[in-house]
PDB file of N, CA and C in Angstrom:
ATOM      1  N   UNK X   1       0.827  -1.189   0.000  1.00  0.00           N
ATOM      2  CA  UNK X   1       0.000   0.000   0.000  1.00  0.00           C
ATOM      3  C   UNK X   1       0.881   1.267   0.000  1.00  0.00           C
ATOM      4  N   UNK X   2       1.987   1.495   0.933  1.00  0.00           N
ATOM      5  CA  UNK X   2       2.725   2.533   0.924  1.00  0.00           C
ATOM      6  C   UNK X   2       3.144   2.629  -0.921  1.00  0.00           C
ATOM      7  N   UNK X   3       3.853   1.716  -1.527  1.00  0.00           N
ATOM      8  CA  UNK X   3       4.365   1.865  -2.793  1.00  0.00           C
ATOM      9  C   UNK X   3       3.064   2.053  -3.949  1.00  0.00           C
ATOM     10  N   UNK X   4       2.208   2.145  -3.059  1.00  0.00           N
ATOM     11  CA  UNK X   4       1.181   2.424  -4.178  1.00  0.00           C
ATOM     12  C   UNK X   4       0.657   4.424  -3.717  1.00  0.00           C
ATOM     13  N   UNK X   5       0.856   4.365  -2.752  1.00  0.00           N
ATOM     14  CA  UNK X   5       0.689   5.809  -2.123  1.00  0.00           C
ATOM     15  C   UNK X   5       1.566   6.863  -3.025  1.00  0.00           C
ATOM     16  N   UNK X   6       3.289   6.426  -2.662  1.00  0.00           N
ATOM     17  CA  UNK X   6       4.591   7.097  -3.138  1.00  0.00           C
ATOM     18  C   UNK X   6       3.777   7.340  -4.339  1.00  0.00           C
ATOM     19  N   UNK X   7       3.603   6.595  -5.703  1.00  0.00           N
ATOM     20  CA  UNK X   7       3.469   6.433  -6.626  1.00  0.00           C
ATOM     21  C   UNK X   7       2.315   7.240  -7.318  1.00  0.00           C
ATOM     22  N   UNK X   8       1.218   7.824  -6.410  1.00  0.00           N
ATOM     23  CA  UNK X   8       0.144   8.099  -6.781  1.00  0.00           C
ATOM     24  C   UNK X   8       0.430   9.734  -6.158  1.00  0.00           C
ATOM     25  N   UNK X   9       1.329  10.079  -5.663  1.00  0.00           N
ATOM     26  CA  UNK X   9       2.277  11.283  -4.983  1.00  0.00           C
ATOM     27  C   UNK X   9       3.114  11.676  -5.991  1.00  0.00           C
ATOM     28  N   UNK X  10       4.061  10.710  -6.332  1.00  0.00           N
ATOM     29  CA  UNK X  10       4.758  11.568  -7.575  1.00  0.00           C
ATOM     30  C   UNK X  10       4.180  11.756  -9.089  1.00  0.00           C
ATOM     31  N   UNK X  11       2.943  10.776  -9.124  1.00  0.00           N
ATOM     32  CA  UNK X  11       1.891  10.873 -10.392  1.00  0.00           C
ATOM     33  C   UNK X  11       1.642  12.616 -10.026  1.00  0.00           C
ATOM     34  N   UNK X  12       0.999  12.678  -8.841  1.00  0.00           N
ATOM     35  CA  UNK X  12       0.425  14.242  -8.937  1.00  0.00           C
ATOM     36  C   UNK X  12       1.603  15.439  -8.935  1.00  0.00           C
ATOM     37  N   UNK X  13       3.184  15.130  -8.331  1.00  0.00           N
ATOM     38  CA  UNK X  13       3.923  16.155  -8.386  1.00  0.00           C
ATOM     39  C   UNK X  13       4.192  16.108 -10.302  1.00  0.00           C
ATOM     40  N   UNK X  14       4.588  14.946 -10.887  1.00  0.00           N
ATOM     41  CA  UNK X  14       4.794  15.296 -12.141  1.00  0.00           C
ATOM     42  C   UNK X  14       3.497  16.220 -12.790  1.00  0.00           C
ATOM     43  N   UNK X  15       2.139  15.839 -12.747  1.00  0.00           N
ATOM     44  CA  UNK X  15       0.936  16.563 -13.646  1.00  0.00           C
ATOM     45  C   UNK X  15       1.627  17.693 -13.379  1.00  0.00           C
ATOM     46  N   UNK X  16       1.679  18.521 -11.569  1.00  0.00           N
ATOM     47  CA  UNK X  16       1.449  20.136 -11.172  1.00  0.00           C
ATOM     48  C   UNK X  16       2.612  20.395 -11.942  1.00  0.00           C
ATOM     49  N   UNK X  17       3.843  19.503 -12.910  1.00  0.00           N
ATOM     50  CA  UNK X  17       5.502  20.305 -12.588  1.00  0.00           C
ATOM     51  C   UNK X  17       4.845  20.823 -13.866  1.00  0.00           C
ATOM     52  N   UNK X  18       4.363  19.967 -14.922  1.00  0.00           N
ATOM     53  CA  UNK X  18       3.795  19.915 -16.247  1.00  0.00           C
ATOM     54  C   UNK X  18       2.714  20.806 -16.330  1.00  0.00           C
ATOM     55  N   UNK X  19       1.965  21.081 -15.472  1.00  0.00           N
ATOM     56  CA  UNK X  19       1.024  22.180 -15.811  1.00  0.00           C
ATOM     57  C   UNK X  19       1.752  23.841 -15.721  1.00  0.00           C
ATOM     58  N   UNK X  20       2.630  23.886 -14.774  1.00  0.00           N
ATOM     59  CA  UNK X  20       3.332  24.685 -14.367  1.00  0.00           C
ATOM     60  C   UNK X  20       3.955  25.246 -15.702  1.00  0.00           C
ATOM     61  N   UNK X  21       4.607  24.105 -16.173  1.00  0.00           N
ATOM     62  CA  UNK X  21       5.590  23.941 -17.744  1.00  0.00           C
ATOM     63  C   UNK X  21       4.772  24.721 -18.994  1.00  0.00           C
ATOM     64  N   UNK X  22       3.630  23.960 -18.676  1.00  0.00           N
ATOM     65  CA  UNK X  22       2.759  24.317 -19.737  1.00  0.00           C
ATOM     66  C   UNK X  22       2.562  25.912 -19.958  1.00  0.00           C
ATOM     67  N   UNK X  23       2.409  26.771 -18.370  1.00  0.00           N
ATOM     68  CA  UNK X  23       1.493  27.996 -18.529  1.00  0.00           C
ATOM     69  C   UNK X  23       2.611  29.028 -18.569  1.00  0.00           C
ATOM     70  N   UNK X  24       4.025  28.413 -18.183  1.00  0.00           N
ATOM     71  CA  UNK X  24       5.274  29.098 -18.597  1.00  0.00           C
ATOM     72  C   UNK X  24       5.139  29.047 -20.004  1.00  0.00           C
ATOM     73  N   UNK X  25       5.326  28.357 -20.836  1.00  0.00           N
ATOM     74  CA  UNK X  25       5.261  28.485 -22.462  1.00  0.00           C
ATOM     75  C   UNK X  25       4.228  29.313 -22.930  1.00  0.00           C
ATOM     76  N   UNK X  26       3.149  28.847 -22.498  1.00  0.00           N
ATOM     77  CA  UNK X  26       1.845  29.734 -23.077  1.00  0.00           C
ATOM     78  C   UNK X  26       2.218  31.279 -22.588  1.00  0.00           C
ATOM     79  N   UNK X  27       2.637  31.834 -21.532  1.00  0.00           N
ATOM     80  CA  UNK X  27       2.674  33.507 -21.157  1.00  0.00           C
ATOM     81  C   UNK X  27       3.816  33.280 -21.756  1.00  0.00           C
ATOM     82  N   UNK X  28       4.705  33.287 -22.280  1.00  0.00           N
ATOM     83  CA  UNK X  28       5.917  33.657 -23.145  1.00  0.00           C
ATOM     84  C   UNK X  28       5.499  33.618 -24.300  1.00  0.00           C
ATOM     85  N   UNK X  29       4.832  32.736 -24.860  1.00  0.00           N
ATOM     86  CA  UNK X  29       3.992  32.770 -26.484  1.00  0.00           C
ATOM     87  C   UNK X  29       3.328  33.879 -26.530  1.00  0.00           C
ATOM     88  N   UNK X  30       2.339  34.184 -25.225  1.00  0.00           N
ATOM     89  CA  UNK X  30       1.905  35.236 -25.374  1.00  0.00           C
ATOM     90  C   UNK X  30       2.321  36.527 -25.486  1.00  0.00           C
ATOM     91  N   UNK X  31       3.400  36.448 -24.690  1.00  0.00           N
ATOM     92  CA  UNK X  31       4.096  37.813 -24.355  1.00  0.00           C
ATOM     93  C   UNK X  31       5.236  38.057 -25.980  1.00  0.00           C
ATOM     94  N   UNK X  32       5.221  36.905 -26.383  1.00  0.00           N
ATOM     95  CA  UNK X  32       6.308  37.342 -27.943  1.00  0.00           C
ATOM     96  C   UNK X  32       4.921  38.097 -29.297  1.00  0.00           C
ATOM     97  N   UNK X  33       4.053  37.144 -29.147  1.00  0.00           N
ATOM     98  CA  UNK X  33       3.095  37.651 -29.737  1.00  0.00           C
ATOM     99  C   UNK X  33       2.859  38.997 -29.723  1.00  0.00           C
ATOM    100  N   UNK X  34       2.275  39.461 -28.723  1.00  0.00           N
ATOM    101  CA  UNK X  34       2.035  40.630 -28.397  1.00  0.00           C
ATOM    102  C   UNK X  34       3.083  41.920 -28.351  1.00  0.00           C
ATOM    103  N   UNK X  35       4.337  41.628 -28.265  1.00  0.00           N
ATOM    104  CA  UNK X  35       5.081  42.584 -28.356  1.00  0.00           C
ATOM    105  C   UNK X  35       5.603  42.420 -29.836  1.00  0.00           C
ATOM    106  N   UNK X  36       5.488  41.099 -30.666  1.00  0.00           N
ATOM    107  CA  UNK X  36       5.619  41.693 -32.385  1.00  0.00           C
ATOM    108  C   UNK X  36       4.322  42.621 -33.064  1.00  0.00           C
ATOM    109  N   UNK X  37       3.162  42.698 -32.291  1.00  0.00           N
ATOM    110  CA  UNK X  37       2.077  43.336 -32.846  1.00  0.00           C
ATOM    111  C   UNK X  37       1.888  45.103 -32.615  1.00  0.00           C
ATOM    112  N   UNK X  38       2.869  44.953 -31.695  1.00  0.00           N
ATOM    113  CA  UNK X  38       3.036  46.886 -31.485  1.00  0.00           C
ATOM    114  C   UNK X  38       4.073  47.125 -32.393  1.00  0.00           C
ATOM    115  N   UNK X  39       3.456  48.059 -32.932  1.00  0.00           N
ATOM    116  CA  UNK X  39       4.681  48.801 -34.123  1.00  0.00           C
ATOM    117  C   UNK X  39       5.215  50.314 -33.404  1.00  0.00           C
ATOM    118  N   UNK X  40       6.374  50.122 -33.146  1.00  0.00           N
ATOM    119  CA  UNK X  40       6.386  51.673 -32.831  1.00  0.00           C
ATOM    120  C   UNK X  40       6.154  52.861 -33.571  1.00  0.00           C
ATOM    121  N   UNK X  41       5.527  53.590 -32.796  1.00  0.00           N
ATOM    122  CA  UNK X  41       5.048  54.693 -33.318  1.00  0.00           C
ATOM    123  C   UNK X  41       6.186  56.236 -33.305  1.00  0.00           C
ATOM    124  N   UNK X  42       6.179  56.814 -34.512  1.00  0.00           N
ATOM    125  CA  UNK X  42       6.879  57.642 -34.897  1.00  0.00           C
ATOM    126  C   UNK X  42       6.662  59.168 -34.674  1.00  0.00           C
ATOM    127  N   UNK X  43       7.527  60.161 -35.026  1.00  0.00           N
ATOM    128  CA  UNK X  43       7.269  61.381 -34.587  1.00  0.00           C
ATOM    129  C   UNK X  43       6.678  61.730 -35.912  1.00  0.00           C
ATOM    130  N   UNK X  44       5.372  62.814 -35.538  1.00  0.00           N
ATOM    131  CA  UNK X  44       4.932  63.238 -36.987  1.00  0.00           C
ATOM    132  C   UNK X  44       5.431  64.614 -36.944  1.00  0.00           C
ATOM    133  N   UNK X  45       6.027  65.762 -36.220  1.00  0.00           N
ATOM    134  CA  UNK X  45       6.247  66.690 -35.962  1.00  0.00           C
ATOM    135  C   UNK X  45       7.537  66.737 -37.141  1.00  0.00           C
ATOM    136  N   UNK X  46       7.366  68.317 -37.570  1.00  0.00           N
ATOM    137  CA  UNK X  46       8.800  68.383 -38.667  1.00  0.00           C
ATOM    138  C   UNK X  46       8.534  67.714 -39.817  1.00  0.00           C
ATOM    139  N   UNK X  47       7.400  67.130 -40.372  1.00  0.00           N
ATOM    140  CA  UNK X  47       7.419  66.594 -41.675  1.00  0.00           C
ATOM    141  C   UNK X  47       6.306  67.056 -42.052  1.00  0.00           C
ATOM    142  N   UNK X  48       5.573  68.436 -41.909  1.00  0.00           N
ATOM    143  CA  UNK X  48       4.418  68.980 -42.280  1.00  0.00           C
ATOM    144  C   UNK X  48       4.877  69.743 -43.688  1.00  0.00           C
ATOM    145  N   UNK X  49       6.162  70.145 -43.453  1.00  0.00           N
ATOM    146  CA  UNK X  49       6.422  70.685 -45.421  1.00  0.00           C
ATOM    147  C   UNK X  49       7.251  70.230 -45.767  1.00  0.00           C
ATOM    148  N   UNK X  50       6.887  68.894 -45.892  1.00  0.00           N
ATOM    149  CA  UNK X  50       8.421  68.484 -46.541  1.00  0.00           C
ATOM    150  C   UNK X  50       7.839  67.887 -48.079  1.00  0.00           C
ATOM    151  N   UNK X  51       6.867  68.039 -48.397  1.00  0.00           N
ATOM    152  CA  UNK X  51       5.984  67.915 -49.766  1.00  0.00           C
ATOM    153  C   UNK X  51       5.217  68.908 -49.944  1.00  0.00           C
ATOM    154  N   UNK X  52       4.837  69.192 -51.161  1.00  0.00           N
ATOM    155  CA  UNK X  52       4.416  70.161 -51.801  1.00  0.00           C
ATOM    156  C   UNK X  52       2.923  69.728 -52.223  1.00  0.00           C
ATOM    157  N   UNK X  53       1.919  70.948 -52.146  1.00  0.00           N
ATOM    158  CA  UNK X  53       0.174  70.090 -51.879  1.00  0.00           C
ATOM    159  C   UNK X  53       0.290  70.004 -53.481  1.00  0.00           C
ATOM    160  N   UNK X  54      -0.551  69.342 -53.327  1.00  0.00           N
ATOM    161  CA  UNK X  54      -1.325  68.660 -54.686  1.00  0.00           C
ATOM    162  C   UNK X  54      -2.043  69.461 -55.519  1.00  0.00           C
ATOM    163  N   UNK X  55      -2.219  70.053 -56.836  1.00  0.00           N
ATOM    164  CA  UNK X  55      -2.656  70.966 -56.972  1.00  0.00           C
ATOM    165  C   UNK X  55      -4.474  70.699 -56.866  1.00  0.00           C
TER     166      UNK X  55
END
């Protein structure tokens, strides 16, 4: 009975190490995602005449 206890103890420490594993990957997927989708944004100041209007 004890070797069936141990066994049913490290069954549940491996799932929690693996879920753990899991939600580390997923917030880093997320977090790469999300920071390729911001484009930085530029100064628009100083480029108001730098073309000539349209007639």
């Amino acid at each position: 009975m004890f070797e069936y206890e141990m066994a049913a103890a490290r069954s549940a420490d491996l799932i929690r190490e693996a879920d753990a594993y899991r939600l580390m990957r997923e917030a880093k997927k997320a977090r790469r995602a999300s920071s390729r989708s911001q484009e930085p944004e530029g100064s628009v100041r100083g480029h108001r005449n730098r073309f000539t209007r349209a007639a």
